[in-house]
Amino acid sequence: MVIKQYSGAPEDADLTRADSLAREIFSDIANKWAFLIIELLDDRTLRFSELRREVEGISHKMLTQNLRMLERYGLVERCVHPTVPPRVEYTLTEPGRALRETVSGMCDWTHQYLGHIEAARRRFDG
Amino acid sequence: MVIKQYSGAPEDADLTRADSLAREIFSDIANKWAFLIIELLDDRTLRFSELRREVEGISHKMLTQNLRMLERYGLVERCVHPTVPPRVEYTLTEPGRALRETVSGMCDWTHQYLGHIEAARRRFDG
DNA sequence: CAGTATCCTGGCCGATACTG
DNA sequence: CAGTATCGGCCAGGATACTG
């Protein structure tokens, strides 16, 4: 099923809200940081600092932003332990784990076609 | 399989090139425009202007850039007809169609969990 | 340790104009 | 029609400092 576009036709009034929401979610989640977080989180429970370490190259700010976004959409559960110093753990929810299936698929795809892609790129560049 | 990170260990020297390439490809392709193009292209053959019309909200420039990127990685084939006016058609290659499977999976996921997501968001915002 | 807030800059991206 | 080039505004996102 395609991420439908709003046709502007009046009879699509009902579809519009759902579609624009779908498009919004899709646009937000289809970004490399969200994908890497979901893939690395896997079925583990990780602290903020652990994620920061494992998702190479991500900045403190980007990690926070993406975790908030994922939490807002209910893909990630945030568990705060009232200790000193604070301990905050993140886990994928059921929808998050479902999405992880497709993210993993993309990781597999990347490794599977690495050769093709590298060759194509060399051909294109040269 | 995870998009591996470079550990910096000397014995990873061989892995490094492949991994950084994988990461680069992953980062480039995991963006909404590339996904929407791949999804809409499906198994069809579309002209530049048709894509422009179907991928709602994409600018001329973004479409060009993403098509070049996808062509460079060998996910899209570009066929130029030497006519006046020019006619350029785009099709998914086999690697492109393979990736489309996972992109479609994400589209399905989006629609399937739309309710969950909307509810989670309302809960989070309120 | 986890998170927020502020500042600032590079580059993303839209708009526009121009070629073949 | 398809594509490149250029300019410019604006914001993504890094660095830093500060709270609980």
Coordinates of C-alpha atoms (C1' of nucleotides) in Angstrom, one line a residue:
Chain A
M1 CA 0.0 0.0 0.0
V2 CA 1.3 3.4 -1.1
I3 CA 1.6 6.4 1.1
K4 CA -1.3 8.1 -0.6
Q5 CA -1.2 11.7 -1.6
Y6 CA -4.1 14.1 -1.0
S7 CA -5.9 14.5 -4.4
G8 CA -7.7 17.7 -3.3
A9 CA -11.0 16.1 -4.4
P10 CA -13.9 16.8 -1.9
E11 CA -14.9 13.2 -1.7
D12 CA -11.5 12.4 -0.2
A13 CA -12.2 14.5 2.8
D14 CA -12.3 11.4 5.1
L15 CA -9.1 10.0 3.6
T16 CA -7.2 13.3 4.0
R17 CA -6.7 13.3 7.7
A18 CA -5.5 9.7 7.8
D19 CA -3.3 10.2 4.7
S20 CA -1.6 13.3 5.8
L21 CA -1.0 11.7 9.2
A22 CA 0.5 8.6 7.5
R23 CA 2.7 10.9 5.3
E24 CA 3.8 12.8 8.4
I25 CA 4.7 9.7 10.3
F26 CA 6.4 8.2 7.3
S27 CA 8.5 11.3 6.7
D28 CA 9.5 11.6 10.3
I29 CA 10.5 8.0 10.8
A30 CA 12.2 7.4 7.4
N31 CA 15.5 9.0 8.5
K32 CA 18.8 7.4 9.2
W33 CA 19.1 8.1 12.9
A34 CA 15.6 6.7 13.8
F35 CA 16.5 3.6 11.8
L36 CA 19.9 3.1 13.4
I37 CA 18.4 3.6 16.9
I38 CA 15.6 1.1 16.2
E39 CA 18.0 -1.4 14.7
L40 CA 20.5 -1.1 17.6
L41 CA 17.9 -1.1 20.3
D42 CA 16.7 -4.5 18.9
D43 CA 15.1 -6.4 21.8
R44 CA 17.5 -5.0 24.4
T45 CA 17.0 -2.3 27.0
L46 CA 19.6 0.4 26.8
R47 CA 20.4 3.5 28.7
F48 CA 20.7 6.9 27.1
S49 CA 24.5 6.8 27.4
E50 CA 24.7 3.3 26.0
L51 CA 22.7 4.3 22.9
R52 CA 24.9 7.4 22.6
R53 CA 28.0 5.1 22.5
E54 CA 26.5 2.5 20.2
V55 CA 24.9 4.7 17.6
E56 CA 28.2 6.0 16.2
G57 CA 28.4 9.5 15.1
I58 CA 25.1 10.7 16.7
S59 CA 25.2 13.8 18.7
H60 CA 23.7 14.2 22.1
K61 CA 21.0 16.5 20.7
M62 CA 20.1 14.3 17.8
L63 CA 19.8 11.3 20.1
T64 CA 17.5 13.2 22.4
Q65 CA 15.3 14.5 19.6
N66 CA 14.9 11.2 17.9
L67 CA 14.2 9.3 21.1
R68 CA 11.5 11.9 21.9
M69 CA 10.0 11.5 18.5
L70 CA 10.0 7.7 18.7
E71 CA 8.5 7.9 22.2
R72 CA 5.8 10.3 21.0
Y73 CA 4.8 7.9 18.3
G74 CA 4.8 5.0 20.8
L75 CA 7.7 3.1 19.2
V76 CA 9.9 3.4 22.2
E77 CA 9.2 3.1 25.9
R78 CA 11.0 5.4 28.3
C79 CA 11.6 4.1 31.8
V80 CA 12.9 6.5 34.4
H81 CA 14.4 5.0 37.6
P82 CA 14.2 7.6 40.4
T83 CA 17.8 7.1 41.6
V84 CA 20.8 9.4 41.9
P85 CA 22.3 9.6 39.4
P86 CA 19.2 9.1 37.2
R87 CA 18.9 5.9 35.2
V88 CA 16.8 6.1 32.1
E89 CA 16.2 3.0 30.0
Y90 CA 14.7 2.7 26.5
T91 CA 13.0 -0.3 25.0
L92 CA 11.1 -0.9 21.8
T93 CA 7.4 -1.3 22.1
E94 CA 5.4 -3.8 20.1
P95 CA 4.9 -1.4 17.2
G96 CA 8.5 -0.5 17.4
R97 CA 9.5 -4.2 17.2
A98 CA 7.2 -4.6 14.2
L99 CA 8.9 -1.7 12.4
R100 CA 12.3 -3.2 13.3
E101 CA 11.4 -6.1 11.1
T102 CA 11.5 -3.9 8.0
V103 CA 14.5 -1.9 9.2
S104 CA 16.4 -5.1 9.6
G105 CA 15.3 -6.0 6.1
M106 CA 17.0 -2.9 4.9
C107 CA 20.2 -3.7 6.8
D108 CA 20.2 -7.1 5.2
W109 CA 19.6 -5.6 1.8
T110 CA 22.5 -3.2 2.3
H111 CA 24.9 -6.0 3.0
Q112 CA 23.5 -8.3 0.4
Y113 CA 23.8 -5.7 -2.4
L114 CA 27.0 -4.1 -1.3
G115 CA 28.9 -5.5 -4.2
H116 CA 26.3 -4.4 -6.8
I117 CA 26.1 -1.0 -5.4
E118 CA 29.9 -0.4 -5.1
A119 CA 30.3 -1.5 -8.8
A120 CA 27.4 0.6 -9.9
R121 CA 28.9 3.6 -8.2
R122 CA 32.3 3.1 -9.7
R123 CA 30.7 2.8 -13.1
F124 CA 28.7 6.0 -12.6
D125 CA 31.6 8.0 -11.2
G126 CA 34.0 6.9 -13.9
Chain B
M1 CA 22.5 -7.9 10.5
V2 CA 23.4 -4.6 12.0
I3 CA 25.0 -1.7 10.2
K4 CA 28.3 -2.3 12.0
Q5 CA 30.3 0.5 13.4
Y6 CA 34.0 0.8 13.1
S7 CA 35.6 -0.3 16.3
G8 CA 39.0 1.3 15.5
A9 CA 40.7 -2.1 16.3
P10 CA 43.5 -2.8 13.8
E11 CA 42.2 -6.3 13.1
D12 CA 39.1 -4.7 11.7
A13 CA 41.0 -3.1 8.9
D14 CA 39.3 -5.3 6.3
L15 CA 35.9 -4.7 7.7
T16 CA 36.3 -1.0 7.9
R17 CA 36.0 -0.2 4.2
A18 CA 32.9 -2.4 3.7
D19 CA 31.3 -1.1 6.9
S20 CA 31.8 2.5 6.2
L21 CA 30.5 2.0 2.7
A22 CA 27.4 0.2 4.1
R23 CA 26.9 3.0 6.6
E24 CA 27.2 5.6 3.8
I25 CA 24.7 3.8 1.6
F26 CA 22.3 3.3 4.5
S27 CA 22.5 6.9 5.5
D28 CA 21.9 8.1 1.9
I29 CA 19.0 5.9 1.1
A30 CA 17.2 6.0 4.5
N31 CA 15.5 9.3 3.7
K32 CA 11.9 10.0 2.9
W33 CA 12.3 11.2 -0.7
A34 CA 14.3 8.2 -1.8
F35 CA 11.7 5.9 -0.1
L36 CA 8.7 7.7 -1.7
I37 CA 10.3 7.6 -5.1
I38 CA 11.1 3.9 -4.8
E39 CA 7.6 3.1 -3.6
L40 CA 5.9 5.1 -6.3
L41 CA 8.1 3.9 -9.1
D42 CA 7.0 0.4 -8.1
D43 CA 7.3 -1.8 -11.2
R44 CA 6.3 1.0 -13.5
T45 CA 8.4 3.2 -15.9
L46 CA 7.9 6.8 -15.3
R47 CA 9.1 10.1 -16.8
F48 CA 10.7 12.8 -14.8
S49 CA 7.6 15.0 -15.0
E50 CA 5.4 12.1 -14.0
L51 CA 7.5 11.4 -10.9
R52 CA 7.4 15.1 -10.2
R53 CA 3.7 15.0 -10.2
E54 CA 3.2 11.8 -8.2
V55 CA 5.7 12.4 -5.5
E56 CA 3.7 15.1 -3.9
G57 CA 5.6 18.0 -2.4
I58 CA 9.0 17.2 -3.9
S59 CA 10.8 20.0 -5.6
H60 CA 12.4 19.8 -9.0
K61 CA 15.8 20.0 -7.4
M62 CA 15.2 17.3 -4.8
L63 CA 13.8 14.9 -7.4
T64 CA 16.9 15.4 -9.6
Q65 CA 19.3 14.9 -6.7
N66 CA 17.6 11.8 -5.4
L67 CA 17.2 10.3 -8.9
R68 CA 20.9 10.8 -9.5
M69 CA 21.8 9.3 -6.1
L70 CA 19.6 6.2 -6.8
E71 CA 21.0 5.9 -10.3
R72 CA 24.6 6.2 -8.9
Y73 CA 23.9 3.3 -6.5
G74 CA 22.3 1.3 -9.3
L75 CA 18.8 1.2 -7.9
V76 CA 17.2 3.1 -10.7
E77 CA 17.9 2.9 -14.5
R78 CA 17.7 6.0 -16.5
C79 CA 16.7 5.7 -20.2
V80 CA 17.1 8.7 -22.4
H81 CA 15.2 8.8 -25.7
P82 CA 17.0 11.0 -28.2
T83 CA 13.8 12.8 -29.3
V84 CA 12.7 16.4 -29.3
P85 CA 11.6 17.2 -26.8
P86 CA 13.6 14.8 -24.7
R87 CA 11.9 11.9 -23.0
V88 CA 13.7 10.4 -20.0
E89 CA 12.3 7.3 -18.3
Y90 CA 13.1 5.8 -14.9
T91 CA 12.7 2.2 -13.8
L92 CA 13.7 0.3 -10.7
T93 CA 16.6 -2.2 -11.3
E94 CA 16.6 -5.6 -9.6
P95 CA 18.4 -4.2 -6.5
G96 CA 15.9 -1.4 -6.5
R97 CA 13.0 -3.7 -6.6
A98 CA 14.5 -5.8 -3.8
L99 CA 14.7 -2.7 -1.6
R100 CA 11.2 -1.8 -2.6
E101 CA 10.1 -4.9 -0.7
T102 CA 11.2 -3.4 2.6
V103 CA 10.0 0.1 1.7
S104 CA 6.6 -1.4 1.0
G105 CA 6.8 -3.1 4.3
M106 CA 7.2 0.2 6.0
C107 CA 4.2 1.6 4.1
D108 CA 2.1 -1.3 5.3
W109 CA 3.4 -0.8 8.8
T110 CA 2.5 2.8 8.8
H111 CA -1.1 2.1 7.8
Q112 CA -1.4 -0.8 10.1
Y113 CA -0.3 1.1 13.2
L114 CA -1.8 4.4 12.3
G115 CA -4.3 4.0 15.2
H116 CA -1.7 3.1 17.8
I117 CA 0.5 5.9 16.7
E118 CA -2.2 8.5 16.7
A119 CA -3.3 7.5 20.2
A120 CA 0.3 7.4 21.5
R121 CA 0.9 10.8 20.1
R122 CA -2.3 12.3 21.7
R123 CA -1.3 10.7 25.0
F124 CA 2.2 12.1 24.8
D125 CA 1.1 15.6 23.7
G126 CA -1.6 15.9 26.4
Chain C
dC1 C1' 23.7 10.6 34.2
dA2 C1' 19.9 12.5 31.7
dG3 C1' 18.0 16.3 29.9
dT4 C1' 17.1 21.3 28.5
dA5 C1' 18.5 25.7 26.6
dT6 C1' 21.2 28.8 23.9
dC7 C1' 24.0 30.2 20.3
dC8 C1' 25.9 29.9 15.8
dT9 C1' 27.2 28.2 11.4
dG10 C1' 27.3 25.1 7.3
dG11 C1' 24.7 23.4 4.0
dC12 C1' 19.9 22.0 2.7
dC13 C1' 16.6 23.1 -0.3
dG14 C1' 13.3 26.2 -2.8
dA15 C1' 13.1 29.7 -6.4
dT16 C1' 14.6 31.3 -10.5
dA17 C1' 16.9 31.6 -14.8
dC18 C1' 19.1 29.5 -18.5
dT19 C1' 20.7 25.5 -22.1
dG20 C1' 19.9 21.6 -25.4
Chain D
dC1 C1' 10.8 18.3 -21.4
dA2 C1' 14.9 17.3 -18.8
dG3 C1' 18.6 19.1 -16.7
dT4 C1' 22.3 22.3 -14.7
dA5 C1' 23.6 26.5 -12.3
dT6 C1' 23.3 30.1 -9.1
dC7 C1' 21.7 32.7 -5.3
dG8 C1' 19.9 33.3 -0.7
dG9 C1' 17.0 32.3 3.4
dC10 C1' 16.4 29.4 6.8
dC11 C1' 16.9 25.6 9.7
dA12 C1' 19.2 21.3 10.9
dG13 C1' 22.3 20.1 13.9
dG14 C1' 26.9 20.6 16.5
dA15 C1' 29.1 22.7 20.6
dT16 C1' 28.7 24.4 24.9
dA17 C1' 27.0 25.5 29.4
dC18 C1' 23.8 24.7 32.9
dT19 C1' 20.0 22.1 36.0
dG20 C1' 18.1 18.2 38.9

